[in-house]
Amino acid sequence: MTQTPFVRSSSVQAAFDAGTPIVALESTIITHGMPYPQNLEMARQVEATVRAGGAEPATIAVIDGTLFVGLEDVQLETLAQTKGAAKLSRADMAVCLATGGTGATTVAATMIAASLAGISVFATGGIGGVHRGAEESFDISADLQELAQTAVTVVAAGAKAILDVSKTLEVLETLGVPVIAYGQDAVPGFWSAQSIHKAPLRLNSASEIAKAHLTRAALGLPGGQLIGNPIPQDAEIPRAEMEPVIERALQDAETRGIVGKSVTPYLLQRVFELTEGRSLSANIALVLNNAAVATQIAREMKNNQP
């Protein structure tokens, strides 16, 4: 392959040419995280949030063997209704492209595509990490290694609460990834604003976060930053309420023999059922909030570039 292996949408290309800030968005939350039509409504809301903040959204996916950085609305609608789309990470992204497949990008794959396309800021819901019981299963998301090697600032509401957050933070520390809580001392708890885990770092403004990203680049340090942005308190489900629900979902997954890439989608769906849909409402709220903060960071990064 001799040419750059991605295609920018018309609006993303126009933003790139004009020097407008761009925020990358993943697509597994569309294909694997929410049911249709809520997934399409959410995707459109997230893109509208980015545009309202003065940046251009770039939802990333592989469709029929082409890596798209930014989707036209008809592509977004088609993807939201696609059954059996692959869940792409670093290991299988190239194979999907080479064989003409269709797949949604995880945090790791979205970071790779964003970096290829010259995008430095990415908004998601929550990152993958170390699964509970990983000391036996060795189930650790490729998202963590990607954060250590790809220079993209990722705005998330923490690691997904179904994970072993303590071990996830330990791995991120070992890999040299800055974990920065936005405006609070605790790592956000995904569906909950607070967690029991103290954040290694805290920054209080989009400008500080942007400067930290640019300073890492100036120092020649590889990798990105993880920004823990808490869910708005009026949308959260308190941690004490969520923990028993998560434990029940984990037990059900074990009983059913769910393993590998199927674990996270299963657990999210089971939590949705056990909370009677409240987890989905919270998930949408935190994604929109992350998109708004990522947009501010992208704008500040443009303003602070030498």
mmCIF file of C-alpha atoms in Angstrom:
data_model
loop_
_atom_site.group_PDB
_atom_site.id
_atom_site.type_symbol
_atom_site.label_atom_id
_atom_site.label_comp_id
_atom_site.label_asym_id
_atom_site.label_seq_id
_atom_site.Cartn_x
_atom_site.Cartn_y
_atom_site.Cartn_z
ATOM 1 C CA MET A 1 0.000 0.000 0.000
ATOM 2 C CA THR A 2 1.650 3.206 -1.153
ATOM 3 C CA GLN A 3 -0.929 5.805 -0.192
ATOM 4 C CA THR A 4 -2.117 6.861 3.250
ATOM 5 C CA PRO A 5 -4.637 4.175 4.255
ATOM 6 C CA PHE A 6 -7.531 6.388 5.356
ATOM 7 C CA VAL A 7 -10.146 8.725 3.934
ATOM 8 C CA ARG A 8 -11.245 11.926 5.642
ATOM 9 C CA SER A 9 -14.895 12.898 5.329
ATOM 10 C CA SER A 10 -15.584 16.107 3.419
ATOM 11 C CA SER A 11 -16.220 18.079 6.619
ATOM 12 C CA VAL A 12 -13.136 16.701 8.381
ATOM 13 C CA GLN A 13 -10.975 17.456 5.347
ATOM 14 C CA ALA A 14 -12.344 21.008 5.250
ATOM 15 C CA ALA A 15 -11.591 21.441 8.962
ATOM 16 C CA PHE A 16 -8.090 20.025 8.477
ATOM 17 C CA ASP A 17 -7.394 22.417 5.599
ATOM 18 C CA ALA A 18 -8.758 25.404 7.539
ATOM 19 C CA GLY A 19 -6.873 24.612 10.755
ATOM 20 C CA THR A 20 -10.102 24.068 12.690
ATOM 21 C CA PRO A 21 -9.741 21.888 15.825
ATOM 22 C CA ILE A 22 -10.840 18.272 15.293
ATOM 23 C CA VAL A 23 -11.968 15.754 17.926
ATOM 24 C CA ALA A 24 -11.791 12.028 17.171
ATOM 25 C CA LEU A 25 -14.697 9.788 18.232
ATOM 26 C CA GLU A 26 -14.779 5.994 18.445
ATOM 27 C CA SER A 27 -17.411 3.746 16.912
ATOM 28 C CA THR A 28 -17.601 0.631 19.107
ATOM 29 C CA ILE A 29 -19.916 2.560 21.415
ATOM 30 C CA ILE A 30 -22.253 2.729 18.394
ATOM 31 C CA THR A 31 -22.041 -0.911 17.278
ATOM 32 C CA HIS A 32 -21.367 -2.677 20.578
ATOM 33 C CA GLY A 33 -22.287 -0.250 23.363
ATOM 34 C CA MET A 34 -25.902 0.759 22.753
ATOM 35 C CA PRO A 35 -28.955 -0.587 20.924
ATOM 36 C CA TYR A 36 -30.452 1.019 17.814
ATOM 37 C CA PRO A 37 -31.867 3.696 17.567
ATOM 38 C CA GLN A 38 -30.386 5.099 20.792
ATOM 39 C CA ASN A 39 -26.889 4.528 19.409
ATOM 40 C CA LEU A 40 -27.582 6.666 16.341
ATOM 41 C CA GLU A 41 -29.238 9.408 18.380
ATOM 42 C CA MET A 42 -26.282 9.406 20.771
ATOM 43 C CA ALA A 43 -23.715 9.516 17.944
ATOM 44 C CA ARG A 44 -25.462 12.491 16.363
ATOM 45 C CA GLN A 45 -25.715 14.241 19.739
ATOM 46 C CA VAL A 46 -22.007 13.752 20.389
ATOM 47 C CA GLU A 47 -21.070 15.142 16.986
ATOM 48 C CA ALA A 48 -23.406 18.115 17.545
ATOM 49 C CA THR A 49 -21.783 18.766 20.935
ATOM 50 C CA VAL A 50 -18.336 18.943 19.339
ATOM 51 C CA ARG A 51 -19.553 21.282 16.613
ATOM 52 C CA ALA A 52 -21.319 23.508 19.140
ATOM 53 C CA GLY A 53 -18.013 23.882 20.967
ATOM 54 C CA GLY A 54 -16.177 25.079 17.872
ATOM 55 C CA ALA A 55 -14.488 21.895 16.633
ATOM 56 C CA GLU A 56 -15.195 19.275 13.972
ATOM 57 C CA PRO A 57 -16.073 15.705 15.028
ATOM 58 C CA ALA A 58 -14.328 12.783 13.321
ATOM 59 C CA THR A 59 -16.143 9.526 14.040
ATOM 60 C CA ILE A 60 -13.802 6.712 12.981
ATOM 61 C CA ALA A 61 -14.726 3.310 11.541
ATOM 62 C CA VAL A 62 -13.716 0.769 8.896
ATOM 63 C CA ILE A 63 -16.390 0.276 6.216
ATOM 64 C CA ASP A 64 -15.920 -2.221 3.380
ATOM 65 C CA GLY A 65 -12.159 -2.201 3.783
ATOM 66 C CA THR A 66 -11.709 1.581 3.995
ATOM 67 C CA LEU A 67 -10.678 3.434 7.143
ATOM 68 C CA PHE A 68 -12.862 6.511 7.438
ATOM 69 C CA VAL A 69 -11.817 9.434 9.632
ATOM 70 C CA GLY A 70 -15.144 11.176 9.872
ATOM 71 C CA LEU A 71 -18.412 9.669 8.665
ATOM 72 C CA GLU A 72 -21.078 11.191 6.467
ATOM 73 C CA ASP A 73 -24.507 11.013 8.143
ATOM 74 C CA VAL A 74 -25.693 8.215 5.868
ATOM 75 C CA GLN A 75 -22.620 6.168 6.835
ATOM 76 C CA LEU A 76 -23.307 6.851 10.514
ATOM 77 C CA GLU A 77 -26.902 5.670 10.134
ATOM 78 C CA THR A 78 -25.838 2.534 8.274
ATOM 79 C CA LEU A 79 -23.179 1.687 10.860
ATOM 80 C CA ALA A 80 -25.675 2.117 13.710
ATOM 81 C CA GLN A 81 -27.822 -0.619 12.130
ATOM 82 C CA THR A 82 -24.978 -2.934 11.104
ATOM 83 C CA LYS A 83 -25.109 -6.386 12.658
ATOM 84 C CA GLY A 84 -21.907 -8.297 13.284
ATOM 85 C CA ALA A 85 -19.445 -5.445 12.771
ATOM 86 C CA ALA A 86 -15.980 -6.429 13.976
ATOM 87 C CA LYS A 87 -14.644 -4.869 17.155
ATOM 88 C CA LEU A 88 -11.270 -3.577 15.997
ATOM 89 C CA SER A 89 -8.133 -3.045 18.025
ATOM 90 C CA ARG A 90 -4.441 -2.858 17.092
ATOM 91 C CA ALA A 91 -4.149 -6.596 16.432
ATOM 92 C CA ASP A 92 -6.915 -6.958 13.845
ATOM 93 C CA MET A 93 -7.370 -3.534 12.266
ATOM 94 C CA ALA A 94 -5.028 -4.173 9.330
ATOM 95 C CA VAL A 95 -6.589 -7.557 8.572
ATOM 96 C CA CYS A 96 -10.068 -5.993 8.467
ATOM 97 C CA LEU A 97 -8.806 -3.368 6.018
ATOM 98 C CA ALA A 98 -6.948 -5.893 3.881
ATOM 99 C CA THR A 99 -9.939 -8.224 3.561
ATOM 100 C CA GLY A 100 -12.547 -5.552 2.840
ATOM 101 C CA GLY A 101 -14.284 -5.935 6.178
ATOM 102 C CA THR A 102 -16.408 -3.597 8.272
ATOM 103 C CA GLY A 103 -15.554 -2.867 11.873
ATOM 104 C CA ALA A 104 -15.917 -0.367 14.674
ATOM 105 C CA THR A 105 -12.851 1.075 16.349
ATOM 106 C CA THR A 106 -12.042 0.596 20.021
ATOM 107 C CA VAL A 107 -10.045 3.168 21.973
ATOM 108 C CA ALA A 108 -6.767 1.667 20.709
ATOM 109 C CA ALA A 109 -7.815 1.552 17.053
ATOM 110 C CA THR A 110 -9.315 5.048 17.218
ATOM 111 C CA MET A 111 -6.059 6.399 18.642
ATOM 112 C CA ILE A 112 -4.107 4.798 15.789
ATOM 113 C CA ALA A 113 -6.407 6.303 13.163
ATOM 114 C CA ALA A 114 -6.490 9.707 14.857
ATOM 115 C CA SER A 115 -2.704 9.841 15.003
ATOM 116 C CA LEU A 116 -2.454 8.849 11.315
ATOM 117 C CA ALA A 117 -4.848 11.663 10.413
ATOM 118 C CA GLY A 118 -3.116 14.314 12.512
ATOM 119 C CA ILE A 119 -5.745 14.475 15.284
ATOM 120 C CA SER A 120 -4.465 14.881 18.850
ATOM 121 C CA VAL A 121 -7.649 14.742 20.963
ATOM 122 C CA PHE A 122 -10.152 11.912 21.289
ATOM 123 C CA ALA A 123 -13.373 11.693 23.326
ATOM 124 C CA THR A 124 -14.771 8.347 24.433
ATOM 125 C CA GLY A 125 -16.940 6.918 27.195
ATOM 126 C CA GLY A 126 -14.498 4.827 29.198
ATOM 127 C CA ILE A 127 -11.256 3.089 28.336
ATOM 128 C CA GLY A 128 -10.652 -0.625 28.488
ATOM 129 C CA GLY A 129 -8.238 -1.938 31.086
ATOM 130 C CA VAL A 130 -7.437 -4.850 33.366
ATOM 131 C CA HIS A 131 -10.433 -7.150 33.777
ATOM 132 C CA ARG A 132 -11.320 -8.515 37.178
ATOM 133 C CA GLY A 133 -9.671 -11.894 37.590
ATOM 134 C CA ALA A 134 -6.891 -10.958 35.169
ATOM 135 C CA GLU A 135 -4.364 -12.696 37.427
ATOM 136 C CA GLU A 136 -5.852 -15.918 36.030
ATOM 137 C CA SER A 137 -7.227 -14.873 32.641
ATOM 138 C CA PHE A 138 -4.539 -12.307 31.691
ATOM 139 C CA ASP A 139 -7.390 -10.304 30.115
ATOM 140 C CA ILE A 140 -5.912 -6.826 29.693
ATOM 141 C CA SER A 141 -7.117 -4.369 27.078
ATOM 142 C CA ALA A 142 -4.787 -3.212 24.331
ATOM 143 C CA ASP A 143 -6.031 0.313 25.110
ATOM 144 C CA LEU A 144 -3.451 0.591 27.892
ATOM 145 C CA GLN A 145 -0.452 -0.182 25.689
ATOM 146 C CA GLU A 146 -1.824 2.154 23.025
ATOM 147 C CA LEU A 147 -1.944 5.007 25.528
ATOM 148 C CA ALA A 148 1.730 4.321 26.215
ATOM 149 C CA GLN A 149 2.834 4.618 22.579
ATOM 150 C CA THR A 150 0.396 6.796 20.586
ATOM 151 C CA ALA A 151 0.427 10.549 21.197
ATOM 152 C CA VAL A 152 -3.294 11.250 21.560
ATOM 153 C CA THR A 153 -4.988 12.843 24.573
ATOM 154 C CA VAL A 154 -7.975 10.656 25.492
ATOM 155 C CA VAL A 155 -10.882 12.137 27.443
ATOM 156 C CA ALA A 156 -12.901 9.464 29.269
ATOM 157 C CA ALA A 157 -14.986 9.073 32.414
ATOM 158 C CA GLY A 158 -12.260 6.785 33.744
ATOM 159 C CA ALA A 159 -11.888 3.085 33.041
ATOM 160 C CA LYS A 160 -15.158 1.210 32.636
ATOM 161 C CA ALA A 161 -16.392 0.379 36.155
ATOM 162 C CA ILE A 162 -16.804 -3.308 35.249
ATOM 163 C CA LEU A 163 -12.976 -3.542 35.252
ATOM 164 C CA ASP A 164 -10.382 -3.879 37.998
ATOM 165 C CA VAL A 165 -9.648 -0.165 38.257
ATOM 166 C CA SER A 166 -6.857 -0.553 40.808
ATOM 167 C CA LYS A 167 -4.880 -2.922 38.568
ATOM 168 C CA THR A 168 -5.648 -0.752 35.543
ATOM 169 C CA LEU A 169 -4.079 2.244 37.281
ATOM 170 C CA GLU A 170 -1.034 0.176 38.252
ATOM 171 C CA VAL A 171 -0.477 -0.908 34.636
ATOM 172 C CA LEU A 172 -0.872 2.656 33.370
ATOM 173 C CA GLU A 173 1.718 3.823 35.916
ATOM 174 C CA THR A 174 4.137 1.095 34.810
ATOM 175 C CA LEU A 175 3.645 2.115 31.173
ATOM 176 C CA GLY A 176 4.323 5.770 31.974
ATOM 177 C CA VAL A 177 0.864 7.041 31.002
ATOM 178 C CA PRO A 178 -0.223 10.275 32.719
ATOM 179 C CA VAL A 179 -3.603 9.701 34.401
ATOM 180 C CA ILE A 180 -5.045 13.159 35.013
ATOM 181 C CA ALA A 181 -8.307 13.790 36.862
ATOM 182 C CA TYR A 182 -10.099 16.857 35.558
ATOM 183 C CA GLY A 183 -11.113 19.202 38.373
ATOM 184 C CA GLN A 184 -11.122 16.652 41.204
ATOM 185 C CA ASP A 185 -8.728 14.513 43.241
ATOM 186 C CA ALA A 186 -10.305 11.099 42.602
ATOM 187 C CA VAL A 187 -10.273 9.053 39.428
ATOM 188 C CA PRO A 188 -13.830 9.198 38.044
ATOM 189 C CA GLY A 189 -15.860 6.007 38.447
ATOM 190 C CA PHE A 190 -17.462 5.936 34.975
ATOM 191 C CA TRP A 191 -21.184 5.768 35.881
ATOM 192 C CA SER A 192 -20.276 7.523 39.152
ATOM 193 C CA ALA A 193 -18.505 10.869 39.483
ATOM 194 C CA GLN A 194 -16.209 9.658 42.258
ATOM 195 C CA SER A 195 -14.305 6.461 43.007
ATOM 196 C CA ILE A 196 -12.177 5.207 45.881
ATOM 197 C CA HIS A 197 -9.018 5.707 43.795
ATOM 198 C CA LYS A 198 -6.931 8.854 44.177
ATOM 199 C CA ALA A 199 -5.814 10.256 40.860
ATOM 200 C CA PRO A 200 -2.051 10.351 40.258
ATOM 201 C CA LEU A 201 -2.408 13.825 38.726
ATOM 202 C CA ARG A 202 -4.979 16.630 38.705
ATOM 203 C CA LEU A 203 -5.459 19.513 36.290
ATOM 204 C CA ASN A 204 -8.246 22.074 36.457
ATOM 205 C CA SER A 205 -8.448 23.564 32.975
ATOM 206 C CA ALA A 206 -8.455 22.582 29.318
ATOM 207 C CA SER A 207 -5.540 24.951 28.794
ATOM 208 C CA GLU A 208 -3.363 23.102 31.326
ATOM 209 C CA ILE A 209 -4.211 19.755 29.715
ATOM 210 C CA ALA A 210 -3.365 21.069 26.242
ATOM 211 C CA LYS A 211 -0.047 22.464 27.450
ATOM 212 C CA ALA A 212 0.813 19.142 29.124
ATOM 213 C CA HIS A 213 0.193 17.310 25.830
ATOM 214 C CA LEU A 214 2.387 19.721 23.892
ATOM 215 C CA THR A 215 5.094 19.595 26.566
ATOM 216 C CA ARG A 216 5.241 15.783 26.328
ATOM 217 C CA ALA A 217 5.805 16.160 22.602
ATOM 218 C CA ALA A 218 8.541 18.756 23.168
ATOM 219 C CA LEU A 219 10.272 16.359 25.570
ATOM 220 C CA GLY A 220 10.147 13.571 23.001
ATOM 221 C CA LEU A 221 8.053 11.360 25.268
ATOM 222 C CA PRO A 222 5.978 8.713 23.489
ATOM 223 C CA GLY A 223 2.338 8.066 24.212
ATOM 224 C CA GLY A 224 -0.688 10.086 25.151
ATOM 225 C CA GLN A 225 -2.553 11.251 28.220
ATOM 226 C CA LEU A 226 -5.653 9.842 29.888
ATOM 227 C CA ILE A 227 -7.981 12.562 31.142
ATOM 228 C CA GLY A 228 -10.502 11.362 33.727
ATOM 229 C CA ASN A 229 -13.547 13.593 33.300
ATOM 230 C CA PRO A 230 -16.299 12.915 35.875
ATOM 231 C CA ILE A 231 -19.876 12.342 34.786
ATOM 232 C CA PRO A 232 -22.154 15.277 35.722
ATOM 233 C CA GLN A 233 -23.490 14.623 39.216
ATOM 234 C CA ASP A 234 -27.116 14.964 38.173
ATOM 235 C CA ALA A 235 -26.645 12.052 35.754
ATOM 236 C CA GLU A 236 -24.539 9.690 37.878
ATOM 237 C CA ILE A 237 -25.472 6.419 39.544
ATOM 238 C CA PRO A 238 -23.769 6.336 42.972
ATOM 239 C CA ARG A 239 -20.925 3.827 43.357
ATOM 240 C CA ALA A 240 -22.598 2.079 46.318
ATOM 241 C CA GLU A 241 -25.582 1.341 44.092
ATOM 242 C CA MET A 242 -23.540 0.206 41.106
ATOM 243 C CA GLU A 243 -21.118 -2.214 42.764
ATOM 244 C CA PRO A 244 -23.712 -4.950 43.550
ATOM 245 C CA VAL A 245 -25.067 -4.626 40.010
ATOM 246 C CA ILE A 246 -21.592 -5.052 38.524
ATOM 247 C CA GLU A 247 -20.880 -8.065 40.738
ATOM 248 C CA ARG A 248 -24.104 -9.712 39.581
ATOM 249 C CA ALA A 249 -23.241 -9.049 35.933
ATOM 250 C CA LEU A 250 -19.758 -10.508 36.413
ATOM 251 C CA GLN A 251 -21.197 -13.649 38.000
ATOM 252 C CA ASP A 252 -23.631 -14.041 35.109
ATOM 253 C CA ALA A 253 -20.798 -13.674 32.575
ATOM 254 C CA GLU A 254 -18.786 -16.355 34.331
ATOM 255 C CA THR A 255 -21.779 -18.691 34.464
ATOM 256 C CA ARG A 256 -22.357 -18.258 30.735
ATOM 257 C CA GLY A 257 -18.652 -18.715 29.897
ATOM 258 C CA ILE A 258 -18.314 -15.290 28.275
ATOM 259 C CA VAL A 259 -14.651 -14.561 27.487
ATOM 260 C CA GLY A 260 -12.378 -12.312 25.385
ATOM 261 C CA LYS A 261 -13.810 -9.453 23.356
ATOM 262 C CA SER A 262 -17.359 -10.548 24.181
ATOM 263 C CA VAL A 263 -16.956 -9.765 27.884
ATOM 264 C CA THR A 264 -17.345 -5.975 27.819
ATOM 265 C CA PRO A 265 -20.403 -5.849 25.499
ATOM 266 C CA TYR A 266 -22.082 -8.591 27.548
ATOM 267 C CA LEU A 267 -21.412 -6.867 30.867
ATOM 268 C CA LEU A 268 -22.620 -3.489 29.601
ATOM 269 C CA GLN A 269 -25.833 -5.076 28.311
ATOM 270 C CA ARG A 270 -26.363 -6.975 31.578
ATOM 271 C CA VAL A 271 -25.803 -3.819 33.640
ATOM 272 C CA PHE A 272 -28.322 -2.045 31.384
ATOM 273 C CA GLU A 273 -30.881 -4.764 32.158
ATOM 274 C CA LEU A 274 -30.189 -4.801 35.892
ATOM 275 C CA THR A 275 -30.441 -1.007 36.193
ATOM 276 C CA GLU A 276 -33.590 -0.940 34.029
ATOM 277 C CA GLY A 277 -31.935 1.331 31.505
ATOM 278 C CA ARG A 278 -30.411 3.868 33.905
ATOM 279 C CA SER A 279 -26.867 2.869 32.955
ATOM 280 C CA LEU A 280 -27.587 3.782 29.329
ATOM 281 C CA SER A 281 -28.864 7.240 30.282
ATOM 282 C CA ALA A 282 -25.763 7.779 32.415
ATOM 283 C CA ASN A 283 -23.529 6.510 29.607
ATOM 284 C CA ILE A 284 -24.999 8.986 27.129
ATOM 285 C CA ALA A 285 -24.576 11.859 29.616
ATOM 286 C CA LEU A 286 -20.925 11.062 30.295
ATOM 287 C CA VAL A 287 -20.075 10.687 26.607
ATOM 288 C CA LEU A 288 -21.612 14.077 25.823
ATOM 289 C CA ASN A 289 -19.721 15.622 28.735
ATOM 290 C CA ASN A 290 -16.450 14.080 27.546
ATOM 291 C CA ALA A 291 -17.048 15.392 24.027
ATOM 292 C CA ALA A 292 -17.554 18.914 25.380
ATOM 293 C CA VAL A 293 -14.342 18.823 27.420
ATOM 294 C CA ALA A 294 -12.349 17.244 24.568
ATOM 295 C CA THR A 295 -13.521 20.065 22.315
ATOM 296 C CA GLN A 296 -12.226 22.658 24.771
ATOM 297 C CA ILE A 297 -8.869 20.845 24.925
ATOM 298 C CA ALA A 298 -8.636 20.635 21.120
ATOM 299 C CA ARG A 299 -9.275 24.370 20.838
ATOM 300 C CA GLU A 300 -6.653 25.144 23.492
ATOM 301 C CA MET A 301 -4.164 22.879 21.767
ATOM 302 C CA LYS A 302 -4.572 24.865 18.553
ATOM 303 C CA ASN A 303 -4.179 28.126 20.475
ATOM 304 C CA ASN A 304 -0.999 26.953 22.231
ATOM 305 C CA GLN A 305 0.799 25.322 19.317
ATOM 306 C CA PRO A 306 4.127 27.014 18.512
#
